[in-house]
mmCIF file of N, CA and C in Angstrom:
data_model
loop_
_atom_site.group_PDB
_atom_site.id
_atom_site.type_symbol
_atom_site.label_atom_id
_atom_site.label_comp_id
_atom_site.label_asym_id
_atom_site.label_seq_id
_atom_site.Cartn_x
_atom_site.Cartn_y
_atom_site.Cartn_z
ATOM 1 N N UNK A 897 31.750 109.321 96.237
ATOM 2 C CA UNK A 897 32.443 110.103 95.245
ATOM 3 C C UNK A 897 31.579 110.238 94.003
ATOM 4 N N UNK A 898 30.823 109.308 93.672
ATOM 5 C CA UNK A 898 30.014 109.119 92.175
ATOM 6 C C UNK A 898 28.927 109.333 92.243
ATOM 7 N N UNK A 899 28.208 108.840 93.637
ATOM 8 C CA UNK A 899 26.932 108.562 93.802
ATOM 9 C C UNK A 899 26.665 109.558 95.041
ATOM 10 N N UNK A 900 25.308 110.326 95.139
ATOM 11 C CA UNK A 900 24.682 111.073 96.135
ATOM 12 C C UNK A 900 23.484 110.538 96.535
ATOM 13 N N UNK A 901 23.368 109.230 97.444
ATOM 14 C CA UNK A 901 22.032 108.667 98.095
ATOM 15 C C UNK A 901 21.522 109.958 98.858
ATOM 16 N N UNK A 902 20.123 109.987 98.765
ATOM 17 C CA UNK A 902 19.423 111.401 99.147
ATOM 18 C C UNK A 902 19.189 110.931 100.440
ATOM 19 N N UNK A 903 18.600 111.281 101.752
ATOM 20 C CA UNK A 903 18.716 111.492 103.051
ATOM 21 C C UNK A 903 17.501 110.408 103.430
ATOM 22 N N UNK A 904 16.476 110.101 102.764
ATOM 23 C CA UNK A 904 15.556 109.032 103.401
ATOM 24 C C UNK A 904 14.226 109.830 103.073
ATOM 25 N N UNK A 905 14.093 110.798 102.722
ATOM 26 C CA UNK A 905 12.968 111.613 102.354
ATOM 27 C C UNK A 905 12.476 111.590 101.033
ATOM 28 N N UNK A 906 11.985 110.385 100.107
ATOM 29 C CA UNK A 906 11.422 110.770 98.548
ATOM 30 C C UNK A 906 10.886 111.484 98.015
ATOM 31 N N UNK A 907 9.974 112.766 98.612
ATOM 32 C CA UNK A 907 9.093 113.813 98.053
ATOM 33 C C UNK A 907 9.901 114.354 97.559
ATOM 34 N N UNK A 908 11.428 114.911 98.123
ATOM 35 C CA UNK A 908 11.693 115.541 97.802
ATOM 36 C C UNK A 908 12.547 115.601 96.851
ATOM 37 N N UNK A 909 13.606 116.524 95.543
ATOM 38 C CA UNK A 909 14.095 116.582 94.959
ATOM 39 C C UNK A 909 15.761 116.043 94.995
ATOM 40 N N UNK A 910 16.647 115.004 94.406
ATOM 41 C CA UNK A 910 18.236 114.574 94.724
ATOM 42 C C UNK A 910 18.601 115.828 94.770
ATOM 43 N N UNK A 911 19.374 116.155 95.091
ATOM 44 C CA UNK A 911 20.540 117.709 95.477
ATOM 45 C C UNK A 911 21.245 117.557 94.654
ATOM 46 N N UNK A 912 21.410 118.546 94.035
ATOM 47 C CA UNK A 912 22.611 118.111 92.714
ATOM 48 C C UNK A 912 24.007 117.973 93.134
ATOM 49 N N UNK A 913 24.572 117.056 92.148
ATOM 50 C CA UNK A 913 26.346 116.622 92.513
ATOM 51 C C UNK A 913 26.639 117.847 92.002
ATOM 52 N N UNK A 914 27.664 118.807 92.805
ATOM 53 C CA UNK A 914 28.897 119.850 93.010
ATOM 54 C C UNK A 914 30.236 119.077 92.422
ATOM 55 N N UNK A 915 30.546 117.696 92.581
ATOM 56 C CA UNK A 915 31.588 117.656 92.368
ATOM 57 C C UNK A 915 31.857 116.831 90.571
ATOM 58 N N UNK A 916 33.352 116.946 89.762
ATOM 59 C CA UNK A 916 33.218 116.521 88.759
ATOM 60 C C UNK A 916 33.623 114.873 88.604
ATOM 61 N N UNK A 917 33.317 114.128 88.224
ATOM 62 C CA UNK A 917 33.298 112.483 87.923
ATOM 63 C C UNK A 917 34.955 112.579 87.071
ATOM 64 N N UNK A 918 35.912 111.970 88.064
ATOM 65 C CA UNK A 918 37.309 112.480 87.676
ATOM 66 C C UNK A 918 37.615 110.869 86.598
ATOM 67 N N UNK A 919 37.199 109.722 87.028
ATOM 68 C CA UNK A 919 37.669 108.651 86.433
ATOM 69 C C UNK A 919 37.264 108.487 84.588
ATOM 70 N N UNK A 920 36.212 109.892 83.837
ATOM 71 C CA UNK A 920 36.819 109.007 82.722
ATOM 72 C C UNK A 920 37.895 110.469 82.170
ATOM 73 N N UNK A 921 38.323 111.379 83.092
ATOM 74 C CA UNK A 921 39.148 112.270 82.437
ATOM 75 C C UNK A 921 40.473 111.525 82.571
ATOM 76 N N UNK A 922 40.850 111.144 83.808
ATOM 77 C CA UNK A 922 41.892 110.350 84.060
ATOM 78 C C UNK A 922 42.568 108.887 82.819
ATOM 79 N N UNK A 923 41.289 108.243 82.667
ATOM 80 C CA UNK A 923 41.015 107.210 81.498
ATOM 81 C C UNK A 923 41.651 107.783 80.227
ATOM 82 N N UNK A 924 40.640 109.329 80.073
ATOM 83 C CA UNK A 924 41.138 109.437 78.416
ATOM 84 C C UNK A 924 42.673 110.022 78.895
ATOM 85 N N UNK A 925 43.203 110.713 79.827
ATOM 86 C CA UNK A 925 44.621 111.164 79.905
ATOM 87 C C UNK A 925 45.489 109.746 79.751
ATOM 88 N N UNK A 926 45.248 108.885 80.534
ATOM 89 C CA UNK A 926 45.991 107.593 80.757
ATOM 90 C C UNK A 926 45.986 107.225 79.154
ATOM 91 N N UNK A 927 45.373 107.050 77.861
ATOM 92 C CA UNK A 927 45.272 106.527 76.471
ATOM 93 C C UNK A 927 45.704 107.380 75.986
ATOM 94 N N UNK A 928 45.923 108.742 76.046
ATOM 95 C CA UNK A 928 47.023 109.827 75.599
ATOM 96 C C UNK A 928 48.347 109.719 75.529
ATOM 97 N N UNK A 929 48.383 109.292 76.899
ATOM 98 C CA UNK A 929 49.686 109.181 77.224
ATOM 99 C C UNK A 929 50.538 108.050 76.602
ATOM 100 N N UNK A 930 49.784 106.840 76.965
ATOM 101 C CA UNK A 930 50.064 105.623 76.255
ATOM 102 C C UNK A 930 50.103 105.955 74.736
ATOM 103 N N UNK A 931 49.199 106.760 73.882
ATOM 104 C CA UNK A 931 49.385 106.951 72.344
ATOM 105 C C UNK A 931 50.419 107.706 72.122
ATOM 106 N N UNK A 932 50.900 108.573 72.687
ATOM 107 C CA UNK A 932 52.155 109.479 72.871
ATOM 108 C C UNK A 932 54.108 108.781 72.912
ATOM 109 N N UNK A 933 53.303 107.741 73.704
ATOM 110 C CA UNK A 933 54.544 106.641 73.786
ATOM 111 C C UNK A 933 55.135 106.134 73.054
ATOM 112 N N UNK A 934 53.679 105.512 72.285
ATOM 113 C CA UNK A 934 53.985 104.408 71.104
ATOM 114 C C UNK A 934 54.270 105.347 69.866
ATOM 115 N N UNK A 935 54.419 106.496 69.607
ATOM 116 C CA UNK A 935 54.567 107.071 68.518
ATOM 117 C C UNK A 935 55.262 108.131 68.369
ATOM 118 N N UNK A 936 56.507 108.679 69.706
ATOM 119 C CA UNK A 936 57.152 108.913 69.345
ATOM 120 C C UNK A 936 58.353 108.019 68.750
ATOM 121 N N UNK A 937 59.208 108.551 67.920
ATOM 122 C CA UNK A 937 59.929 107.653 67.517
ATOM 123 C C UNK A 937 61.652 107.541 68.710
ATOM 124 N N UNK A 938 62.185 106.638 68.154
ATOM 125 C CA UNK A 938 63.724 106.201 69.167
ATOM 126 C C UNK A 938 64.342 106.543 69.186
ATOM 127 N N UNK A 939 65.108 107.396 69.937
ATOM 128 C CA UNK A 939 66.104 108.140 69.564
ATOM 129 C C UNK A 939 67.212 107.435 69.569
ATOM 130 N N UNK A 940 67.987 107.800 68.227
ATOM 131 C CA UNK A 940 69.199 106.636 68.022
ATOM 132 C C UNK A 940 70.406 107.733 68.805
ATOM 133 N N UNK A 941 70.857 107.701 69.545
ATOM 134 C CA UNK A 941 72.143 108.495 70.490
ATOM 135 C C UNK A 941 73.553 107.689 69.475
ATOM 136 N N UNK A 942 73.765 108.001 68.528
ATOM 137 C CA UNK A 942 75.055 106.986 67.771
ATOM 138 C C UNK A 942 76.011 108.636 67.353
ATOM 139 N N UNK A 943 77.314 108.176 67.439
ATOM 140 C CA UNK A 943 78.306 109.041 67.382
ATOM 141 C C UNK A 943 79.005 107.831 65.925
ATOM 142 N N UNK A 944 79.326 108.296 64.710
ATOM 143 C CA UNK A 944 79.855 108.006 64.221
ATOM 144 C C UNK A 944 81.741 108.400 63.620
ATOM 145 N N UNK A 945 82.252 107.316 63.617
ATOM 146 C CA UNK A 945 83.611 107.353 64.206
ATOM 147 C C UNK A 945 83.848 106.691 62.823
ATOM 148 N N UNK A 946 85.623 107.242 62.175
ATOM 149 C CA UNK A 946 86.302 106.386 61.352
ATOM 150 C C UNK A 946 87.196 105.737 62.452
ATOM 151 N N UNK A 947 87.004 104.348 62.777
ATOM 152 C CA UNK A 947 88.247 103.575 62.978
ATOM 153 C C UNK A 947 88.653 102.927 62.262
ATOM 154 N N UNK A 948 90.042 102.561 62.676
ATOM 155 C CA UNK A 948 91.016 102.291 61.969
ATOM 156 C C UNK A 948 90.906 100.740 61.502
ATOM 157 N N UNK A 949 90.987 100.100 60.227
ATOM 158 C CA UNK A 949 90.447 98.816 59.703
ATOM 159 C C UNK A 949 92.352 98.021 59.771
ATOM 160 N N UNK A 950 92.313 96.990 60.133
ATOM 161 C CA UNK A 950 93.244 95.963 60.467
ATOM 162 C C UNK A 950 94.620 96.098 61.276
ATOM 163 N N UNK A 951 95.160 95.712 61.640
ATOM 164 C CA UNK A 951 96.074 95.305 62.544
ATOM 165 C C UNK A 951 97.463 96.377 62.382
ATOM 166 N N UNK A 952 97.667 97.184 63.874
ATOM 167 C CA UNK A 952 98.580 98.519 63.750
ATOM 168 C C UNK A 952 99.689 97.598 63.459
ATOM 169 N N UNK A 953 100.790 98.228 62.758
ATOM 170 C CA UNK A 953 102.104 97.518 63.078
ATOM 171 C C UNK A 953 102.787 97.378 63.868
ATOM 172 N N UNK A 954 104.050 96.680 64.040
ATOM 173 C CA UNK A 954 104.497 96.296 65.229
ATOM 174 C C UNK A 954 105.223 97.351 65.473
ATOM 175 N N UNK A 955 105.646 97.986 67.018
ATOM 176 C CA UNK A 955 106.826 98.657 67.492
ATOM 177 C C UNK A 955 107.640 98.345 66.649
ATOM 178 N N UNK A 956 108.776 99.323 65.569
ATOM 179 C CA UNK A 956 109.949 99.397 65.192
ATOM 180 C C UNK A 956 111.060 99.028 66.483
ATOM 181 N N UNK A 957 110.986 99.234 67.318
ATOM 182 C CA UNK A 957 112.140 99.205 68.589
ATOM 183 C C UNK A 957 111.240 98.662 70.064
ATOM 184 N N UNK A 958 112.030 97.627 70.566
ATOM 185 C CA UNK A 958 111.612 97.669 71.953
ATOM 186 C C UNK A 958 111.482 98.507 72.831
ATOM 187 N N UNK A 959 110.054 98.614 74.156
ATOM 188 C CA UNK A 959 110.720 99.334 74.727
ATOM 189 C C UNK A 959 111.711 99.183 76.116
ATOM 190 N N UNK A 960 112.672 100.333 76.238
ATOM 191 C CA UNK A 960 113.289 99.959 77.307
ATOM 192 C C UNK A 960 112.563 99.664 78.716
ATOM 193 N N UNK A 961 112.727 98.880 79.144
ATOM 194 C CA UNK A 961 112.014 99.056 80.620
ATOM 195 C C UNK A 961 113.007 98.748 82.045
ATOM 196 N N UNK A 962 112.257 99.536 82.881
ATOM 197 C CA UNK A 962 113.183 99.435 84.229
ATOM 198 C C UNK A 962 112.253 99.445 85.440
ATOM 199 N N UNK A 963 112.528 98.399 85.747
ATOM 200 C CA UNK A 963 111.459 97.707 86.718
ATOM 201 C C UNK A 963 112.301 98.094 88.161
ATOM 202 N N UNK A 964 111.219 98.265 89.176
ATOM 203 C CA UNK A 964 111.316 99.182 90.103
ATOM 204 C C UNK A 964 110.874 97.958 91.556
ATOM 205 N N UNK A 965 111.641 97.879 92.213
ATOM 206 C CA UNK A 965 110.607 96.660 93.369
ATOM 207 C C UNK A 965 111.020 97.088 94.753
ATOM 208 N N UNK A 966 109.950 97.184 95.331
ATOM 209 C CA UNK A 966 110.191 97.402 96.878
ATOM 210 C C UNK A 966 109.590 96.044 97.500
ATOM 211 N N UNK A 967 110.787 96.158 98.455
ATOM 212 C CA UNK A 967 110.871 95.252 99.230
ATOM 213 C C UNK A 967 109.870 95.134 100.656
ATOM 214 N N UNK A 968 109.246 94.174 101.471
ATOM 215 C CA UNK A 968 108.960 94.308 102.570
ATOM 216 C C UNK A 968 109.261 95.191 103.634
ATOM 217 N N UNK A 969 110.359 95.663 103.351
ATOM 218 C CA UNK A 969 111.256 96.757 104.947
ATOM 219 C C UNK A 969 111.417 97.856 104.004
ATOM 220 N N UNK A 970 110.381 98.315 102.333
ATOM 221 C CA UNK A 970 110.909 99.488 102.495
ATOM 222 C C UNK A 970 111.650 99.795 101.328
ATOM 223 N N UNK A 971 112.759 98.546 101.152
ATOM 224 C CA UNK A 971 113.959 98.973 100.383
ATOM 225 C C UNK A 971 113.639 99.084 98.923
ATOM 226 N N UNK A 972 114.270 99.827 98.355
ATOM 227 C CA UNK A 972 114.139 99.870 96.916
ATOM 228 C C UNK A 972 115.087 99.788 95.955
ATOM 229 N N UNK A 973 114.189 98.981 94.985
ATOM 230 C CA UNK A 973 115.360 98.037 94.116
ATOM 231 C C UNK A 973 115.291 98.428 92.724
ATOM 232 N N UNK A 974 116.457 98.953 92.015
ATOM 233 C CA UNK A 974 116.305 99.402 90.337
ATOM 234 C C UNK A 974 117.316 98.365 89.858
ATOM 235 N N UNK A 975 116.193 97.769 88.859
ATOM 236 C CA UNK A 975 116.550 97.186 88.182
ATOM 237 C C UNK A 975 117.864 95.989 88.772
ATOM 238 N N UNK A 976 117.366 95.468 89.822
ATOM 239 C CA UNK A 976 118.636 94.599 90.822
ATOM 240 C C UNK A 976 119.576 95.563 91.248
ATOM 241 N N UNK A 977 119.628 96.615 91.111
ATOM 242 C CA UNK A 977 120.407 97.083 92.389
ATOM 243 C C UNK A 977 119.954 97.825 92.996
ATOM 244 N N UNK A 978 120.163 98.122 94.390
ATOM 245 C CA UNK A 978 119.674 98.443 95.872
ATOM 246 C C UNK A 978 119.975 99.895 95.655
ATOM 247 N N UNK A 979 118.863 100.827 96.055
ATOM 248 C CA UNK A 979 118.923 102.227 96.002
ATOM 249 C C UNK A 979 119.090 102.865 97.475
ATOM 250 N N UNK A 980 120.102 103.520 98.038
ATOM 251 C CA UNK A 980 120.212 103.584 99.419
ATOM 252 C C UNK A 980 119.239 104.454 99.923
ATOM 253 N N UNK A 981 119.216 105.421 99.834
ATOM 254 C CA UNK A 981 117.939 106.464 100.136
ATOM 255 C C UNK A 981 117.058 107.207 98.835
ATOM 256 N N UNK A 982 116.498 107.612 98.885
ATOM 257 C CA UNK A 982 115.382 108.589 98.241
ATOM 258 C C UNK A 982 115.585 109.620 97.513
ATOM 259 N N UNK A 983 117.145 110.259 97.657
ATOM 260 C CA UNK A 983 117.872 111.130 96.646
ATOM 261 C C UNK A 983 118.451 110.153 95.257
ATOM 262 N N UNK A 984 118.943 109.165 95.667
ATOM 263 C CA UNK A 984 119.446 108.155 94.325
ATOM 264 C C UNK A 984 118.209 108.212 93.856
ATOM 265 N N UNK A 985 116.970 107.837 94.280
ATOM 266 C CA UNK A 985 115.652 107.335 93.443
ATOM 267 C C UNK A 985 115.534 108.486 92.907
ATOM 268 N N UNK A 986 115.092 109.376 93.217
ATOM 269 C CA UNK A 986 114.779 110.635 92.574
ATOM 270 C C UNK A 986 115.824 110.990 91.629
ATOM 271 N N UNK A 987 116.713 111.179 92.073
ATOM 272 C CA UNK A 987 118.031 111.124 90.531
ATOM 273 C C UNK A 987 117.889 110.888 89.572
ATOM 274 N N UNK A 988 117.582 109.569 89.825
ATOM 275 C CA UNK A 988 117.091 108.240 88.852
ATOM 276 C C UNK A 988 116.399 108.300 87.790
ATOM 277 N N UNK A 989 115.111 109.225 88.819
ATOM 278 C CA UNK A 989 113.627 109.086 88.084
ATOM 279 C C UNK A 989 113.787 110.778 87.350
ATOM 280 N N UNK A 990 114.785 111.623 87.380
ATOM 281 C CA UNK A 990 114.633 112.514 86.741
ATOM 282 C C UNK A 990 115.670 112.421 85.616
ATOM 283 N N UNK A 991 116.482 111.190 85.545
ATOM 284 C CA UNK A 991 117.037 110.781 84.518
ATOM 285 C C UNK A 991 116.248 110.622 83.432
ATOM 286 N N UNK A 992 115.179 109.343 83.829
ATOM 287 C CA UNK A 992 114.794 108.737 82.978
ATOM 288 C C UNK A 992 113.333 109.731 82.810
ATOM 289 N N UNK A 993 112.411 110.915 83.281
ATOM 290 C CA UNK A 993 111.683 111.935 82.980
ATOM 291 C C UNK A 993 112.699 112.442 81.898
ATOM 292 N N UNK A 994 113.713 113.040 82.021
ATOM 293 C CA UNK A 994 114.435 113.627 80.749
ATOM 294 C C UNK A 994 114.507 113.182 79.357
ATOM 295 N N UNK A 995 114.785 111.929 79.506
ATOM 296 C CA UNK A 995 114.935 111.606 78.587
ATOM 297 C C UNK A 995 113.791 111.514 77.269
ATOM 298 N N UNK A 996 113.832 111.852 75.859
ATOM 299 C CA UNK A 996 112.887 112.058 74.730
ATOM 300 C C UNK A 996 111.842 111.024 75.023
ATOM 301 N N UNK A 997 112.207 110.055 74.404
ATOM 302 C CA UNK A 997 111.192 108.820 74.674
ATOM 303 C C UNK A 997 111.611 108.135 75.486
ATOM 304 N N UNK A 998 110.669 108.059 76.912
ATOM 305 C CA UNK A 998 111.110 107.583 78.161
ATOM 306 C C UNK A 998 110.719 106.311 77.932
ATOM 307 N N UNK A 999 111.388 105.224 78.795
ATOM 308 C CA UNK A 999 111.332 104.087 79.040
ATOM 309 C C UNK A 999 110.189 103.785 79.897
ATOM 310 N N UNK A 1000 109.770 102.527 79.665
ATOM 311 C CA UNK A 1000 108.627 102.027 80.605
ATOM 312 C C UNK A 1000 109.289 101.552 82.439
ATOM 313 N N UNK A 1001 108.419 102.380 83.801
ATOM 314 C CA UNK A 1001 108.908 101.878 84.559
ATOM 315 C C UNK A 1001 107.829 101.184 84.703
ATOM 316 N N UNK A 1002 108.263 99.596 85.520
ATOM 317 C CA UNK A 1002 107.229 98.773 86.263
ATOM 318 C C UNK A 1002 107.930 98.637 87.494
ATOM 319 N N UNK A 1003 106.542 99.419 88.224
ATOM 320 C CA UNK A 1003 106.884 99.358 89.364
ATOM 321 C C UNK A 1003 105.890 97.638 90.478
ATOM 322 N N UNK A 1004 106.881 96.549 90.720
ATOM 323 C CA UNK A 1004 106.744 95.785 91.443
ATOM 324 C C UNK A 1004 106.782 95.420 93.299
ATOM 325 N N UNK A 1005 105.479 96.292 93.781
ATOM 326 C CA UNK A 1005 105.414 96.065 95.026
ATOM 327 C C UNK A 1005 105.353 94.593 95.229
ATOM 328 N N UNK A 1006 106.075 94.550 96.762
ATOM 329 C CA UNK A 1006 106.207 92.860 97.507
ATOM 330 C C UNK A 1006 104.530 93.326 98.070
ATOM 331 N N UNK A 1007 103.811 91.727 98.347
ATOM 332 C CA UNK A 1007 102.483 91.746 98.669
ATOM 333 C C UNK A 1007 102.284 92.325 100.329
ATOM 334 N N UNK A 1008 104.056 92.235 101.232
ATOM 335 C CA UNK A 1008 103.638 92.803 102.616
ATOM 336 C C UNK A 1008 104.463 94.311 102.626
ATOM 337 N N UNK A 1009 104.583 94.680 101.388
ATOM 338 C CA UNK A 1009 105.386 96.178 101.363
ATOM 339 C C UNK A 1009 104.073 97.197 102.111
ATOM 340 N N UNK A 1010 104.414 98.032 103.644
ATOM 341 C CA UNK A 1010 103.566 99.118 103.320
ATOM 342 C C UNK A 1010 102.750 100.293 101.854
ATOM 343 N N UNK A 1011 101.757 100.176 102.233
ATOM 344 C CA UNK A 1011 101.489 101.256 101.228
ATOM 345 C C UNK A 1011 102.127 102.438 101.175
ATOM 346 N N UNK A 1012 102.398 103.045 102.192
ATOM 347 C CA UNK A 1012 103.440 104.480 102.142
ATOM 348 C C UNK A 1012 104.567 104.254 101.510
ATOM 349 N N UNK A 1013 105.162 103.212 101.624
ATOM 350 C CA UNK A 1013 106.367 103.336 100.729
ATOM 351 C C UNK A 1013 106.701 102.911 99.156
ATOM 352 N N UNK A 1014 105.543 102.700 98.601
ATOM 353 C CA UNK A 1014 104.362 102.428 97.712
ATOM 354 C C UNK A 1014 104.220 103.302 96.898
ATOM 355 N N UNK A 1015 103.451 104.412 97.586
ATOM 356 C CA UNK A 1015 102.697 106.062 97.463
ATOM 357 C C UNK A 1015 104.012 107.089 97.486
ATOM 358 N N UNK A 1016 105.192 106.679 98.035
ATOM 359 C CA UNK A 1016 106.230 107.776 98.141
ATOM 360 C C UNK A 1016 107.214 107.273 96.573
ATOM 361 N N UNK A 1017 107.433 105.788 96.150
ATOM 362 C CA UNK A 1017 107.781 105.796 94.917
ATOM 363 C C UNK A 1017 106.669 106.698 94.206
ATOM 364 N N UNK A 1018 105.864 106.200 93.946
ATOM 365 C CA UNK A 1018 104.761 107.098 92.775
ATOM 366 C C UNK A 1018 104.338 108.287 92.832
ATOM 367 N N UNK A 1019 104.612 108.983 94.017
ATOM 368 C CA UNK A 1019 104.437 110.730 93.752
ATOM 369 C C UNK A 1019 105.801 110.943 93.652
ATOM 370 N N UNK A 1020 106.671 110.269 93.727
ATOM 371 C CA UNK A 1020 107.966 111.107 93.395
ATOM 372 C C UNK A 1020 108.276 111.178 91.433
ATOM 373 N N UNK A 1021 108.137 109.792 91.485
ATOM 374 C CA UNK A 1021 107.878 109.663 90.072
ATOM 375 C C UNK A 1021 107.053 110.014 89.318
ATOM 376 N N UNK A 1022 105.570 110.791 89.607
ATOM 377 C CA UNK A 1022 104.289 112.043 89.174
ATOM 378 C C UNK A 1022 105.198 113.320 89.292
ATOM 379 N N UNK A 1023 106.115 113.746 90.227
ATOM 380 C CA UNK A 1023 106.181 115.036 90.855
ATOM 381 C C UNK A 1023 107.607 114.876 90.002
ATOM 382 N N UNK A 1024 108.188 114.362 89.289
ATOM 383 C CA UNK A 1024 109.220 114.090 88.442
ATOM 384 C C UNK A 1024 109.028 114.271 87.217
ATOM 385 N N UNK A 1025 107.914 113.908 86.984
ATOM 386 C CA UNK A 1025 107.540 113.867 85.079
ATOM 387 C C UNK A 1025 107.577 112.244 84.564
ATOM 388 N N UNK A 1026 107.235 111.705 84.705
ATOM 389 C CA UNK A 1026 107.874 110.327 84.171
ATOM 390 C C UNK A 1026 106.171 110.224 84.183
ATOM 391 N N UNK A 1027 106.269 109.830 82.696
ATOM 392 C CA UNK A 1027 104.578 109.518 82.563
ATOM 393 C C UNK A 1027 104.312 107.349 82.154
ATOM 394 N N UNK A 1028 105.089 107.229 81.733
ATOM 395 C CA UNK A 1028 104.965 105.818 81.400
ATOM 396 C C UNK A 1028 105.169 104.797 82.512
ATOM 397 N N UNK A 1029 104.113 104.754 83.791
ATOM 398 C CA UNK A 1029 104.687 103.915 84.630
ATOM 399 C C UNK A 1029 103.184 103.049 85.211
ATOM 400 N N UNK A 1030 103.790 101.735 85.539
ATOM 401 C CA UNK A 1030 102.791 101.027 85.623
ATOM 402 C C UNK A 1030 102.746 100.054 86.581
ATOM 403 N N UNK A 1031 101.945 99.164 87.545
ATOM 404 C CA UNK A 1031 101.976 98.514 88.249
ATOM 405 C C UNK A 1031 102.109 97.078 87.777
ATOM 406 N N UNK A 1032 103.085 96.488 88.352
ATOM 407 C CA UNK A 1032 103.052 94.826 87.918
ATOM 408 C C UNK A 1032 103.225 94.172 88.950
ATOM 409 N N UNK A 1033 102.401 92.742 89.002
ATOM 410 C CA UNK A 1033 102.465 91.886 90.035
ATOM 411 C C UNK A 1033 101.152 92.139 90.650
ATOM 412 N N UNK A 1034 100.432 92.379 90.101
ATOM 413 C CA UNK A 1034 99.199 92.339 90.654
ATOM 414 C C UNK A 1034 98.228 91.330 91.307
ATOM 415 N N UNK A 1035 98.646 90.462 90.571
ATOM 416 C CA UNK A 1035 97.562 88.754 90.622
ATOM 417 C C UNK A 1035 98.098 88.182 92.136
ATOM 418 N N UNK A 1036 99.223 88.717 92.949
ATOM 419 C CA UNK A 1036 99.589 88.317 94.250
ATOM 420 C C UNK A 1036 98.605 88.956 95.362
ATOM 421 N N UNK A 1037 97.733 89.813 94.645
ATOM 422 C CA UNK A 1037 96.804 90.476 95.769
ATOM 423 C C UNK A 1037 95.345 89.585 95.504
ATOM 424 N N UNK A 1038 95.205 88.879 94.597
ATOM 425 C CA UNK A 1038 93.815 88.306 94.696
ATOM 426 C C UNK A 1038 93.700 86.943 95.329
ATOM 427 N N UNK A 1039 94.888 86.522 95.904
ATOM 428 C CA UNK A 1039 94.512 85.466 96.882
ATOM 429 C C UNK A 1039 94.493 85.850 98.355
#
């Protein structure tokens, strides 16, 4: 690549190198690059925000809540009492969608409840309006 040993013949003249000696263009690109590095400056990516300085106050009023539990086979339970089919629930849940400031539901699956009957409380209660609803009993799934 650097070097052209001539053929074994000394009278005669080396053949000139055709090609260009790439390692010190590479060199000075490589110290470019590196000087380029060190001197652009950091870009600070910061979004500045007023938040809010000390402690919100407390809720004026509790909220209501109505805890929701299905059972192993299915069944569903408001607030301790037994909901017979899927029209009471829905009733229920478009009661409490109506209402101004809705109450918190927690909904408490049993740890061997199918998931479908799971997924059929909570799209009924999405497909209802009821926005404040939440899963409790969770810590029975991490053993």
């Amino acid at each position: 690549m650097g070097m052209n040993i001539g053929s074994g013949n000394s009278n005669k003249e080396p053949e000139v190198m055709m090609e260009m000696n790439m390692t010190p263009l590479i060199d000075v690109m490589l110290v470019l690059l590196i000087m380029l590095i060190i001197t652009i400056p950091i870009q600070n990516h910061a979004i500045k925000l007023n938040m809010p300085v000390g402690n919100p106050p407390p809720p004026l009023t509790q909220p209501l809540v109505i805890t929701i539990d299905v059972t192993p086979d299915g069944t569903v339970i408001w607030n301790g009492e037994n909901i017979p089919n899927r029209t009471v629930l829905e009733a229920k849940l478009k009661d409490v969608a109506a209402t101004p400031d809705q109450p918190e539901v927690h909904l408490r699956p049993n740890k061997l409840v199918p998931y479908k009957d799971v997924a059929a409380v909570m799209a009924s209660a999405q497909r209802l309006g009821v926005t404040k609803i939440g899963m409790v009993g969770n810590e029975q799934y991490t053993n």
